[in-house]
Short mmCIF file of C-alpha atoms in Angstrom, two decimals:
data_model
loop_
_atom_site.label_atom_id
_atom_site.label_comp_id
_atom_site.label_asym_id
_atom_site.label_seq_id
_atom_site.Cartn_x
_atom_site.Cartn_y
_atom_site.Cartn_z
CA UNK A 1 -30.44 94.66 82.22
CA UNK A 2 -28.08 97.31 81.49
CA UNK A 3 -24.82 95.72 79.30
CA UNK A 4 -21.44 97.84 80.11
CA UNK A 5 -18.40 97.92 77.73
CA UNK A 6 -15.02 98.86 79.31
CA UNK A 7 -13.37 100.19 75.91
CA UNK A 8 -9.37 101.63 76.74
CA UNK A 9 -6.04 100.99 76.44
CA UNK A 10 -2.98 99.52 78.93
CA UNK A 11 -4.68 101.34 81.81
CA UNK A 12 -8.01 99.45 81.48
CA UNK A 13 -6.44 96.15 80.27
CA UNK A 14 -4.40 96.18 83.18
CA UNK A 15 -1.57 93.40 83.34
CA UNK A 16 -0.41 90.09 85.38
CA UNK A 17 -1.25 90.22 89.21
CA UNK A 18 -3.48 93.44 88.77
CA UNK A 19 -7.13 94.00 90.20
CA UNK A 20 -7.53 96.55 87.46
CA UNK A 21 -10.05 99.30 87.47
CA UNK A 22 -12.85 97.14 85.72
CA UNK A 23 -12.88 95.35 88.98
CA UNK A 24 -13.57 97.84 90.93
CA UNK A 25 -16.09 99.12 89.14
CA UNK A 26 -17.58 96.24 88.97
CA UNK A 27 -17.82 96.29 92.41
CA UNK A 28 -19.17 99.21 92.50
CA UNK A 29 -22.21 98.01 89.87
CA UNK A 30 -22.59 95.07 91.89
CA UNK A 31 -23.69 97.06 95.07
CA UNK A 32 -25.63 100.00 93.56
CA UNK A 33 -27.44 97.79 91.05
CA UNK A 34 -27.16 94.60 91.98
CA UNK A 35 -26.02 91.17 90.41
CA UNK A 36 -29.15 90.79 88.07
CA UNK A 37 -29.76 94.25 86.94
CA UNK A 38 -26.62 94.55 85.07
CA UNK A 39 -23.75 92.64 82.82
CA UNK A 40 -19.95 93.26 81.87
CA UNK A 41 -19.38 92.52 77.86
CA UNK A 42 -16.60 92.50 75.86
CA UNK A 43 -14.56 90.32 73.14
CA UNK A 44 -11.38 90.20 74.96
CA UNK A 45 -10.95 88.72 78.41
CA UNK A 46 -7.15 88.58 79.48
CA UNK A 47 -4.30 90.55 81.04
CA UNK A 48 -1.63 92.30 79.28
CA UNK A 49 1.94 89.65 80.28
CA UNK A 50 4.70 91.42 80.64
CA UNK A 51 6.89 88.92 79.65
CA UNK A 52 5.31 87.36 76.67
CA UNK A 53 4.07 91.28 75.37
CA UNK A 54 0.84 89.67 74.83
CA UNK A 55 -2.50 89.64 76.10
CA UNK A 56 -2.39 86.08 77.00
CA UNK A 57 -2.32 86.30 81.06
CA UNK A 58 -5.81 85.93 83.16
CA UNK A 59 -3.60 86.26 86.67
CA UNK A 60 -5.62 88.70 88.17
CA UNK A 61 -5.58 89.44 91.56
CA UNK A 62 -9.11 88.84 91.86
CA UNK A 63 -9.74 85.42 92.32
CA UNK A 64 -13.72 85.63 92.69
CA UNK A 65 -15.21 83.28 89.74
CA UNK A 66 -18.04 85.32 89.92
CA UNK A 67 -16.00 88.48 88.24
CA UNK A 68 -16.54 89.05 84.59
CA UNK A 69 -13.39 89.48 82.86
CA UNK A 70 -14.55 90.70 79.80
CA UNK A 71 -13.70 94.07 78.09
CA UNK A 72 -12.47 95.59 74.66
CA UNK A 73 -9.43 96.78 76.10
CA UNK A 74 -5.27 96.78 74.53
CA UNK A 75 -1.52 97.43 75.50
CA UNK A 76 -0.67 99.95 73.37
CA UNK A 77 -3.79 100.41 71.98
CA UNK A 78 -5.87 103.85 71.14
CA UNK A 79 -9.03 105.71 69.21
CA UNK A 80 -6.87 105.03 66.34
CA UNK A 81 -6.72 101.18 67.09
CA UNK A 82 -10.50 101.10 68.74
CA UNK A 83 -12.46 103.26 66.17
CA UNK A 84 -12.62 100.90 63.24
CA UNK A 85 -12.95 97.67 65.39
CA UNK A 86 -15.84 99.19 67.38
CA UNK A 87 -18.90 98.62 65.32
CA UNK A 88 -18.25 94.73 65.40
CA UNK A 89 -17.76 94.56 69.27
CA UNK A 90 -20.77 96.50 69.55
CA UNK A 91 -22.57 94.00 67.31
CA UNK A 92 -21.43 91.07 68.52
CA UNK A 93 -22.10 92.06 72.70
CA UNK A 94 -24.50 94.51 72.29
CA UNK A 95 -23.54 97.00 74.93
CA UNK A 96 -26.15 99.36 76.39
CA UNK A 97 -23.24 101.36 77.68
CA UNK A 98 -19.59 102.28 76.69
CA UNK A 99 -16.88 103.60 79.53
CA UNK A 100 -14.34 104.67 77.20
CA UNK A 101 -10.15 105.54 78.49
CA UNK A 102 -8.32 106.47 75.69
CA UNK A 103 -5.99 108.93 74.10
CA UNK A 104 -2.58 108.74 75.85
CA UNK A 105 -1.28 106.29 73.51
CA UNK A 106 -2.45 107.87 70.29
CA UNK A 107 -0.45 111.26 71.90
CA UNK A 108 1.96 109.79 72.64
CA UNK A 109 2.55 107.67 69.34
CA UNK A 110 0.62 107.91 66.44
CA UNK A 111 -1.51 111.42 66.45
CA UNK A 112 -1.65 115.07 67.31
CA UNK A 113 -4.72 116.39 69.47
CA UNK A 114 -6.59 117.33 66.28
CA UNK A 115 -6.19 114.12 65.06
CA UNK A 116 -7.00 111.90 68.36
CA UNK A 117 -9.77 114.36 68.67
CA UNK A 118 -10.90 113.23 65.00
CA UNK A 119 -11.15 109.23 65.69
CA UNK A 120 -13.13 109.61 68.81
CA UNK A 121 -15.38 111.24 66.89
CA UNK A 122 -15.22 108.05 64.29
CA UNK A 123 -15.67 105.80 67.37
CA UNK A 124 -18.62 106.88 68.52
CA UNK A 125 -20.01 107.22 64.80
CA UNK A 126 -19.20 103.51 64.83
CA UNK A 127 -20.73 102.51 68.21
CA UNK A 128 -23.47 104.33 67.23
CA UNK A 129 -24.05 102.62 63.38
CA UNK A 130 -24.11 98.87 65.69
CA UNK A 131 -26.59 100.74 67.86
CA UNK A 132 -28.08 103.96 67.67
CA UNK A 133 -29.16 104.44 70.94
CA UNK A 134 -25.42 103.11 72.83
CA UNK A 135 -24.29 105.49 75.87
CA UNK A 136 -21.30 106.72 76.33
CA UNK A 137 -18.93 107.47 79.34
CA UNK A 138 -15.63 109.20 78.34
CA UNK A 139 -12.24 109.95 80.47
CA UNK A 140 -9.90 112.66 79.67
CA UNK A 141 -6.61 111.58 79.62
CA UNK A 142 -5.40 111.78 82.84
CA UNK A 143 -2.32 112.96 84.31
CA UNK A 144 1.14 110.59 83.67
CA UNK A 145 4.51 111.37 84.06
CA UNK A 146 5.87 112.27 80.16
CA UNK A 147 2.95 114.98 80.37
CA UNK A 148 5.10 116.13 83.62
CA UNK A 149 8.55 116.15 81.73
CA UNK A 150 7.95 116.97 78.18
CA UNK A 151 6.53 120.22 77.73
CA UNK A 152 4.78 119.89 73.97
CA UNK A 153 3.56 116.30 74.76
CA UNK A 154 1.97 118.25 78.23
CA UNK A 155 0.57 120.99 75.65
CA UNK A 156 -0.86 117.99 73.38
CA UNK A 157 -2.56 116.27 75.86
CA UNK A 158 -4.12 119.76 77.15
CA UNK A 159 -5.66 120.62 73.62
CA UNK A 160 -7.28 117.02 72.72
CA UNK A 161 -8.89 117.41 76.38
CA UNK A 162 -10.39 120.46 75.27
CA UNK A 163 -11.07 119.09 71.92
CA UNK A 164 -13.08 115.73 73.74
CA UNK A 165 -15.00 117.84 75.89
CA UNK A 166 -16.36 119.91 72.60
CA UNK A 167 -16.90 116.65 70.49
CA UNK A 168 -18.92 115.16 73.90
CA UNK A 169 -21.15 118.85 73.74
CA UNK A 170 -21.25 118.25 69.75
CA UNK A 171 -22.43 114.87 69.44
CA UNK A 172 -24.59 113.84 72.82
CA UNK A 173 -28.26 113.32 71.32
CA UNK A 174 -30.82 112.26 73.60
CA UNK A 175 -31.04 108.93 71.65
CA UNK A 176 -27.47 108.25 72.47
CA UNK A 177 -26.24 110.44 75.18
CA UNK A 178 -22.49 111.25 75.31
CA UNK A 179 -20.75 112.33 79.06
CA UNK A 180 -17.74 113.66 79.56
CA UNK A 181 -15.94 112.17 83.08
CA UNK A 182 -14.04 114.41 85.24
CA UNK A 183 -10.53 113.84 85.74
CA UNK A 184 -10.24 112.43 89.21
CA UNK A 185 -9.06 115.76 91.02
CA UNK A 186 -7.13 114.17 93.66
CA UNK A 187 -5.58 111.90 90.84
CA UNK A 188 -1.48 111.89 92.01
CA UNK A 189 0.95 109.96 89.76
CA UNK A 190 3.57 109.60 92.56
CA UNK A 191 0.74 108.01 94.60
CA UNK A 192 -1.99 106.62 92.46
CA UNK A 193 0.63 104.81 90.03
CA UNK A 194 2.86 102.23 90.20
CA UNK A 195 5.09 104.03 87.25
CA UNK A 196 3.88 107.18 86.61
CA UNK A 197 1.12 105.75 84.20
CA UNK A 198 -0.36 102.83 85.36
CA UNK A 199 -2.77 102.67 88.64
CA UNK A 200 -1.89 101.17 91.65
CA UNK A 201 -5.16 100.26 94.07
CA UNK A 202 -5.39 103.83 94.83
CA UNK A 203 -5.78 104.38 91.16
CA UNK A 204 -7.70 101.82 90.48
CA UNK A 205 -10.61 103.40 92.93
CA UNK A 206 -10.09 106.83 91.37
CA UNK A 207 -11.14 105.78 87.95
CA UNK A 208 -13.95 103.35 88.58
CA UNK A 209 -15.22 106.58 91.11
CA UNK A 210 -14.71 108.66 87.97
CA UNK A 211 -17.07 107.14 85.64
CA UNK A 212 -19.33 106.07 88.89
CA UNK A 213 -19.81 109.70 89.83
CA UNK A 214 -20.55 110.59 86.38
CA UNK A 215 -22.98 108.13 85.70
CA UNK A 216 -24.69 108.88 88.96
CA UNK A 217 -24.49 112.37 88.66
CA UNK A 218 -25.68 112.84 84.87
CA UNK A 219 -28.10 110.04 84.57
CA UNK A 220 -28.92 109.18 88.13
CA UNK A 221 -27.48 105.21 87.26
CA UNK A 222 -26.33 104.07 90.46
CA UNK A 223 -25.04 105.36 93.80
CA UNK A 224 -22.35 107.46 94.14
CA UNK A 225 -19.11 105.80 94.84
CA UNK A 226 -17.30 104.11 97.85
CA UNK A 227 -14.66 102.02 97.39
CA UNK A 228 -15.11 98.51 98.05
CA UNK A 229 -11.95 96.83 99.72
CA UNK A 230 -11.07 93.22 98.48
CA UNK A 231 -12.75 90.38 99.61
CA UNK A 232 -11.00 88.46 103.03
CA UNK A 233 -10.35 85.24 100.26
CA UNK A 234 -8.56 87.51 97.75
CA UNK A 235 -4.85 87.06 97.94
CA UNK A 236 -2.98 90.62 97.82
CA UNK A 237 -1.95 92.46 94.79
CA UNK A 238 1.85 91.38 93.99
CA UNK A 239 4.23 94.23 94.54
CA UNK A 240 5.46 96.04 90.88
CA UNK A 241 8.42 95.20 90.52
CA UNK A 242 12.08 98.39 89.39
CA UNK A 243 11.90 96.51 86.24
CA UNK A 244 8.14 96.45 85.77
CA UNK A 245 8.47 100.13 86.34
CA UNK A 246 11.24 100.76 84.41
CA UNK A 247 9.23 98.70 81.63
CA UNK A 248 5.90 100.11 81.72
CA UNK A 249 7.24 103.66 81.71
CA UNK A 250 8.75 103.02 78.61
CA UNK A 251 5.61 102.50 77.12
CA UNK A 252 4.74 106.32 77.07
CA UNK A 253 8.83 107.18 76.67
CA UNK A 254 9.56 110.05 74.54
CA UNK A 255 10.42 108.90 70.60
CA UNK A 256 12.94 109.91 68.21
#
């Protein structure tokens, strides 16, 4: 049985009255490998609340018991955040395989593209001390709307892409192979985000098909993928709200 770790920050842990991505992928996992041939593991299970500011909601819009919830997943967090905390997850759920989102908060925050670049190498040094022969799946930071608006943020992102791509080539061993995910290429922030940021359902599907194709392409794990609609019992998504907008993108707002 093959034990997957969603590791990322706001986009992964998704918030209040979201499907998130981990969902769908899930879904995905569930029809190309079936319900006893694989396992979703993680320390944290809940939503990012929007009111609260804490991680403290489990309204998803999913409301199939048989979805696992977990993940090691923040709001607000990054590489910076993950790196030093991911030896213990890795201990304590033993993941055969990592899908890994991260970056635009460290950017956008706390780190240049040298330095981002620098703690996913730590990560992975620290997946890899809890177990040497760990997987992982990594995303480029995708497209958001400060990247469209502020030039040297735009430039920033550009260079740690570069700079993942050559520490994925540097450090995949056949013990513990490394893949680098392609940026979905129809990806569309005024249509696969509710705020410029965050994904809507549209976005959802684009980053669970991201790390699908990847998987299936590089290590022929699964099927390639085709999104999987709700189920007729799942209640609809709630509609994102101008001030949910307006609050989530502040998250990635300029500073200073």
């Amino acid at each position: 049985m093959l034990r997957f770790m969603f590791v990322g920050d706001s986009m992964t842990i998704g918030s209040a009255g979201e499907h998130t991505w981990r969902y769908r992928m899930w879904q995905h996992l569930l029809a190309s490998l079936g319900d006893t041939d694989f396992a979703v593991v993680g320390p944290r299970d809940a939503l990012h609340d929007k009111v609260s500011g804490e991680p403290v909601s489990y309204d998803y819009a999913c409301s199939d018991p048989a979805f696992p919830r977990h993940h090691f997943a923040g709001w607000g967090e990054g590489w910076l955040h993950m790196a030093p905390r991911m030896a213990q997850a890795v201990r304590r759920d033993g993941p055969d395989v990592l899908l890994i989102s991260l970056g635009l908060i460290d950017l956008g925050f706390y780190t240049n593209a040298e330095q981002t670049a620098d703690n996913a190498r730590r990560l992975v040094a620290a997946a890899r001390s809890a177990n040497p022969h760990v997987r992982l799946v990594l995303l480029p930071v995708i497209p958001n709307i400060r990247a469209r608006t502020d030039a040297p943020f735009a430039a920033e992102v550009a260079r740690f892409n570069v700079l993942l791509a050559k520490a994925v080539a540097d450090l995949d061993t056949g013990a513990s192979p490394l893949l680098l995910a392609s940026t979905p290429p129809s990806y569309d922030i005024d249509v696969d985000t509710y705020d410029g940021t965050h994904p809507n359902e549209s976005g959802e599907h684009k980053l669970a098909a991201a790390f699908a194709e990847a998987m299936h392409q590089a290590w022929g794990l699964g099927t390639p993928y085709e999104a999987t609609p709700p189920a007729p019992h799942e209640p609809a998504p709630a509609e994102n709200t101008a001030a949910n907008t307006t609050a989530n993108a502040a998250e990635l707002a300029p500073t200073g």
